[in-house]
């Protein structure tokens, strides 16, 4: 199963997130900054940025353990929102800091279309037995 096949009917799909690259070492995803992702003042909602960050980390984490019959779930996430945006597209680049047998830690940089840092996040994932609908997933590039 291609990792992109897991997105339909999820928060990721509803917010317009797309996977550009997904490997065990790096996940790159985009998300539009539009009415779906705005807060009431018309700016990118911090929660939307956090959703993008956790989604990218979780996809990468899943790729690292799916061949072991395991998956990952978010345990903790933090985010520093550094730049506001009203429109355009943000890109998340997630890379692992730690890949253990029970936890993983990922760093996620969210940048704007000019590669300026919008948000920096760190996400801790718990590695658990896969009891859900997602079978083994394959990396994707391009």
PDB file of C-alpha atoms in Angstrom:
ATOM      1  CA  UNK A   1       0.000   0.000   0.000  1.00  0.00           C
ATOM      2  CA  UNK A   2       1.345   3.452  -0.954  1.00  0.00           C
ATOM      3  CA  UNK A   3       1.410   5.789   2.052  1.00  0.00           C
ATOM      4  CA  UNK A   4      -0.813   8.239   0.104  1.00  0.00           C
ATOM      5  CA  UNK A   5      -3.586   5.625   0.068  1.00  0.00           C
ATOM      6  CA  UNK A   6      -4.039   6.166   3.820  1.00  0.00           C
ATOM      7  CA  UNK A   7      -5.115   9.828   3.495  1.00  0.00           C
ATOM      8  CA  UNK A   8      -8.700   9.740   2.097  1.00  0.00           C
ATOM      9  CA  UNK A   9     -11.443  10.401   4.681  1.00  0.00           C
ATOM     10  CA  UNK A  10      -8.977  11.702   7.269  1.00  0.00           C
ATOM     11  CA  UNK A  11      -8.199  15.084   8.810  1.00  0.00           C
ATOM     12  CA  UNK A  12      -5.286  15.271   6.392  1.00  0.00           C
ATOM     13  CA  UNK A  13      -7.596  15.071   3.392  1.00  0.00           C
ATOM     14  CA  UNK A  14     -10.093  17.565   4.828  1.00  0.00           C
ATOM     15  CA  UNK A  15      -7.328  20.125   5.379  1.00  0.00           C
ATOM     16  CA  UNK A  16      -5.924  19.598   1.877  1.00  0.00           C
ATOM     17  CA  UNK A  17      -2.624  18.028   2.941  1.00  0.00           C
ATOM     18  CA  UNK A  18      -0.596  16.274   0.272  1.00  0.00           C
ATOM     19  CA  UNK A  19       2.398  13.959   0.574  1.00  0.00           C
ATOM     20  CA  UNK A  20       5.286  14.931  -1.704  1.00  0.00           C
ATOM     21  CA  UNK A  21       7.876  12.544  -0.287  1.00  0.00           C
ATOM     22  CA  UNK A  22       7.717   9.825   2.352  1.00  0.00           C
ATOM     23  CA  UNK A  23      10.674   7.683   3.359  1.00  0.00           C
ATOM     24  CA  UNK A  24      11.887   6.278   6.666  1.00  0.00           C
ATOM     25  CA  UNK A  25      14.273   9.237   6.937  1.00  0.00           C
ATOM     26  CA  UNK A  26      12.192  12.161   5.692  1.00  0.00           C
ATOM     27  CA  UNK A  27       8.586  13.127   5.021  1.00  0.00           C
ATOM     28  CA  UNK A  28       7.607  16.213   3.045  1.00  0.00           C
ATOM     29  CA  UNK A  29       3.971  17.319   3.026  1.00  0.00           C
ATOM     30  CA  UNK A  30       2.135  20.462   1.952  1.00  0.00           C
ATOM     31  CA  UNK A  31      -1.034  22.145   3.184  1.00  0.00           C
ATOM     32  CA  UNK A  32      -2.908  25.123   1.743  1.00  0.00           C
ATOM     33  CA  UNK A  33      -3.383  28.250   3.807  1.00  0.00           C
ATOM     34  CA  UNK A  34      -7.031  29.034   3.059  1.00  0.00           C
ATOM     35  CA  UNK A  35     -10.446  29.111   4.739  1.00  0.00           C
ATOM     36  CA  UNK A  36     -10.025  25.481   5.904  1.00  0.00           C
ATOM     37  CA  UNK A  37      -6.863  26.285   7.827  1.00  0.00           C
ATOM     38  CA  UNK A  38      -7.550  29.870   9.002  1.00  0.00           C
ATOM     39  CA  UNK A  39      -8.320  31.090  12.490  1.00  0.00           C
ATOM     40  CA  UNK A  40     -10.988  33.855  12.856  1.00  0.00           C
ATOM     41  CA  UNK A  41      -8.518  36.678  12.054  1.00  0.00           C
ATOM     42  CA  UNK A  42      -7.746  35.138   8.663  1.00  0.00           C
ATOM     43  CA  UNK A  43      -4.316  33.800   9.623  1.00  0.00           C
ATOM     44  CA  UNK A  44      -2.979  30.245   9.507  1.00  0.00           C
ATOM     45  CA  UNK A  45      -4.356  28.516  12.612  1.00  0.00           C
ATOM     46  CA  UNK A  46      -1.669  27.179  14.936  1.00  0.00           C
ATOM     47  CA  UNK A  47      -3.693  23.996  15.338  1.00  0.00           C
ATOM     48  CA  UNK A  48      -3.585  23.432  11.581  1.00  0.00           C
ATOM     49  CA  UNK A  49       0.205  23.737  11.678  1.00  0.00           C
ATOM     50  CA  UNK A  50       0.337  21.241  14.538  1.00  0.00           C
ATOM     51  CA  UNK A  51      -1.950  18.860  12.623  1.00  0.00           C
ATOM     52  CA  UNK A  52       0.403  19.076   9.631  1.00  0.00           C
ATOM     53  CA  UNK A  53       3.458  18.515  11.828  1.00  0.00           C
ATOM     54  CA  UNK A  54       2.006  15.469  13.592  1.00  0.00           C
ATOM     55  CA  UNK A  55       0.732  14.036  10.322  1.00  0.00           C
ATOM     56  CA  UNK A  56       4.168  14.239   8.716  1.00  0.00           C
ATOM     57  CA  UNK A  57       5.908  12.740  11.760  1.00  0.00           C
ATOM     58  CA  UNK A  58       3.311   9.971  12.037  1.00  0.00           C
ATOM     59  CA  UNK A  59       3.648   8.978   8.388  1.00  0.00           C
ATOM     60  CA  UNK A  60       7.413   8.757   8.757  1.00  0.00           C
ATOM     61  CA  UNK A  61       7.103   6.863  11.996  1.00  0.00           C
ATOM     62  CA  UNK A  62       4.691   4.376  10.458  1.00  0.00           C
ATOM     63  CA  UNK A  63       7.100   3.719   7.604  1.00  0.00           C
ATOM     64  CA  UNK A  64       9.776   2.795  10.123  1.00  0.00           C
ATOM     65  CA  UNK A  65       7.712   0.130  11.889  1.00  0.00           C
ATOM     66  CA  UNK A  66       4.964  -1.107   9.533  1.00  0.00           C
ATOM     67  CA  UNK A  67       7.030  -4.077   8.361  1.00  0.00           C
ATOM     68  CA  UNK A  68       7.147  -5.227  12.022  1.00  0.00           C
ATOM     69  CA  UNK A  69       3.349  -5.303  12.385  1.00  0.00           C
ATOM     70  CA  UNK A  70       3.475  -2.079  14.383  1.00  0.00           C
ATOM     71  CA  UNK A  71       2.322   1.490  13.934  1.00  0.00           C
ATOM     72  CA  UNK A  72       2.725   4.785  15.777  1.00  0.00           C
ATOM     73  CA  UNK A  73       0.442   7.215  17.567  1.00  0.00           C
ATOM     74  CA  UNK A  74       1.166  10.722  18.791  1.00  0.00           C
ATOM     75  CA  UNK A  75       2.182  10.996  22.459  1.00  0.00           C
ATOM     76  CA  UNK A  76       3.331  14.603  22.702  1.00  0.00           C
ATOM     77  CA  UNK A  77       3.854  17.522  20.365  1.00  0.00           C
ATOM     78  CA  UNK A  78       5.072  21.050  20.808  1.00  0.00           C
ATOM     79  CA  UNK A  79       5.235  23.873  18.323  1.00  0.00           C
ATOM     80  CA  UNK A  80       6.632  27.367  18.133  1.00  0.00           C
ATOM     81  CA  UNK A  81       4.712  29.527  15.654  1.00  0.00           C
ATOM     82  CA  UNK A  82       7.253  31.985  14.251  1.00  0.00           C
ATOM     83  CA  UNK A  83       5.644  33.622  11.215  1.00  0.00           C
ATOM     84  CA  UNK A  84       2.025  34.312  10.297  1.00  0.00           C
ATOM     85  CA  UNK A  85       0.477  33.571   6.914  1.00  0.00           C
ATOM     86  CA  UNK A  86      -2.809  34.574   5.284  1.00  0.00           C
ATOM     87  CA  UNK A  87      -2.606  32.620   2.033  1.00  0.00           C
ATOM     88  CA  UNK A  88      -0.402  30.298   0.053  1.00  0.00           C
ATOM     89  CA  UNK A  89       0.987  26.871   0.844  1.00  0.00           C
ATOM     90  CA  UNK A  90       3.093  25.661   3.747  1.00  0.00           C
ATOM     91  CA  UNK A  91       5.479  22.731   3.528  1.00  0.00           C
ATOM     92  CA  UNK A  92       6.395  20.432   6.412  1.00  0.00           C
ATOM     93  CA  UNK A  93       9.735  18.633   6.430  1.00  0.00           C
ATOM     94  CA  UNK A  94       9.847  15.914   9.095  1.00  0.00           C
ATOM     95  CA  UNK A  95      13.044  14.104  10.053  1.00  0.00           C
ATOM     96  CA  UNK A  96      13.667  11.594  12.853  1.00  0.00           C
ATOM     97  CA  UNK A  97      15.773  12.507  15.872  1.00  0.00           C
ATOM     98  CA  UNK A  98      15.286   9.174  17.676  1.00  0.00           C
ATOM     99  CA  UNK A  99      13.891   5.833  16.492  1.00  0.00           C
ATOM    100  CA  UNK A 100      13.579   3.453  19.419  1.00  0.00           C
ATOM    101  CA  UNK A 101      11.616   0.273  19.940  1.00  0.00           C
ATOM    102  CA  UNK A 102       8.881   1.984  21.989  1.00  0.00           C
ATOM    103  CA  UNK A 103       9.136   5.661  21.026  1.00  0.00           C
ATOM    104  CA  UNK A 104      10.248   7.867  18.175  1.00  0.00           C
ATOM    105  CA  UNK A 105      10.999  11.599  18.213  1.00  0.00           C
ATOM    106  CA  UNK A 106      10.676  13.685  15.048  1.00  0.00           C
ATOM    107  CA  UNK A 107      11.581  17.299  14.270  1.00  0.00           C
ATOM    108  CA  UNK A 108       9.281  19.088  11.851  1.00  0.00           C
ATOM    109  CA  UNK A 109      10.096  22.354  10.100  1.00  0.00           C
ATOM    110  CA  UNK A 110       7.146  24.126   8.473  1.00  0.00           C
ATOM    111  CA  UNK A 111       8.169  26.700   5.873  1.00  0.00           C
ATOM    112  CA  UNK A 112       6.399  29.080   3.509  1.00  0.00           C
ATOM    113  CA  UNK A 113       6.795  29.226  -0.263  1.00  0.00           C
ATOM    114  CA  UNK A 114       9.969  31.321   0.137  1.00  0.00           C
ATOM    115  CA  UNK A 115      11.460  28.708   2.518  1.00  0.00           C
ATOM    116  CA  UNK A 116      11.010  30.999   5.554  1.00  0.00           C
ATOM    117  CA  UNK A 117      10.382  29.202   8.830  1.00  0.00           C
ATOM    118  CA  UNK A 118       6.715  29.445   9.869  1.00  0.00           C
ATOM    119  CA  UNK A 119       6.708  26.847  12.660  1.00  0.00           C
ATOM    120  CA  UNK A 120       9.180  24.508  14.326  1.00  0.00           C
ATOM    121  CA  UNK A 121       7.816  21.440  16.060  1.00  0.00           C
ATOM    122  CA  UNK A 122       8.942  18.293  17.844  1.00  0.00           C
ATOM    123  CA  UNK A 123       6.682  15.250  18.038  1.00  0.00           C
ATOM    124  CA  UNK A 124       7.052  12.146  20.212  1.00  0.00           C
ATOM    125  CA  UNK A 125       5.361   9.009  18.883  1.00  0.00           C
ATOM    126  CA  UNK A 126       4.524   5.821  20.759  1.00  0.00           C
ATOM    127  CA  UNK A 127       5.251   2.606  18.852  1.00  0.00           C
ATOM    128  CA  UNK A 128       2.318   0.204  19.291  1.00  0.00           C
ATOM    129  CA  UNK A 129       1.016  -3.065  17.856  1.00  0.00           C
ATOM    130  CA  UNK A 130      -0.971  -2.357  14.672  1.00  0.00           C
ATOM    131  CA  UNK A 131      -4.599  -3.309  15.294  1.00  0.00           C
ATOM    132  CA  UNK A 132      -6.073  -0.829  12.830  1.00  0.00           C
ATOM    133  CA  UNK A 133      -6.961  -0.686   9.170  1.00  0.00           C
ATOM    134  CA  UNK A 134      -3.476   0.190   7.965  1.00  0.00           C
ATOM    135  CA  UNK A 135      -1.361  -2.696   6.706  1.00  0.00           C
ATOM    136  CA  UNK A 136       2.277  -2.404   5.665  1.00  0.00           C
ATOM    137  CA  UNK A 137       2.946   0.836   3.848  1.00  0.00           C
ATOM    138  CA  UNK A 138       5.535   1.630   1.220  1.00  0.00           C
ATOM    139  CA  UNK A 139       7.605   4.801   0.903  1.00  0.00           C
ATOM    140  CA  UNK A 140       6.784   7.252  -1.842  1.00  0.00           C
ATOM    141  CA  UNK A 141       8.766   9.899  -3.645  1.00  0.00           C
ATOM    142  CA  UNK A 142       7.469  12.465  -6.071  1.00  0.00           C
TER     143      UNK A 142
END
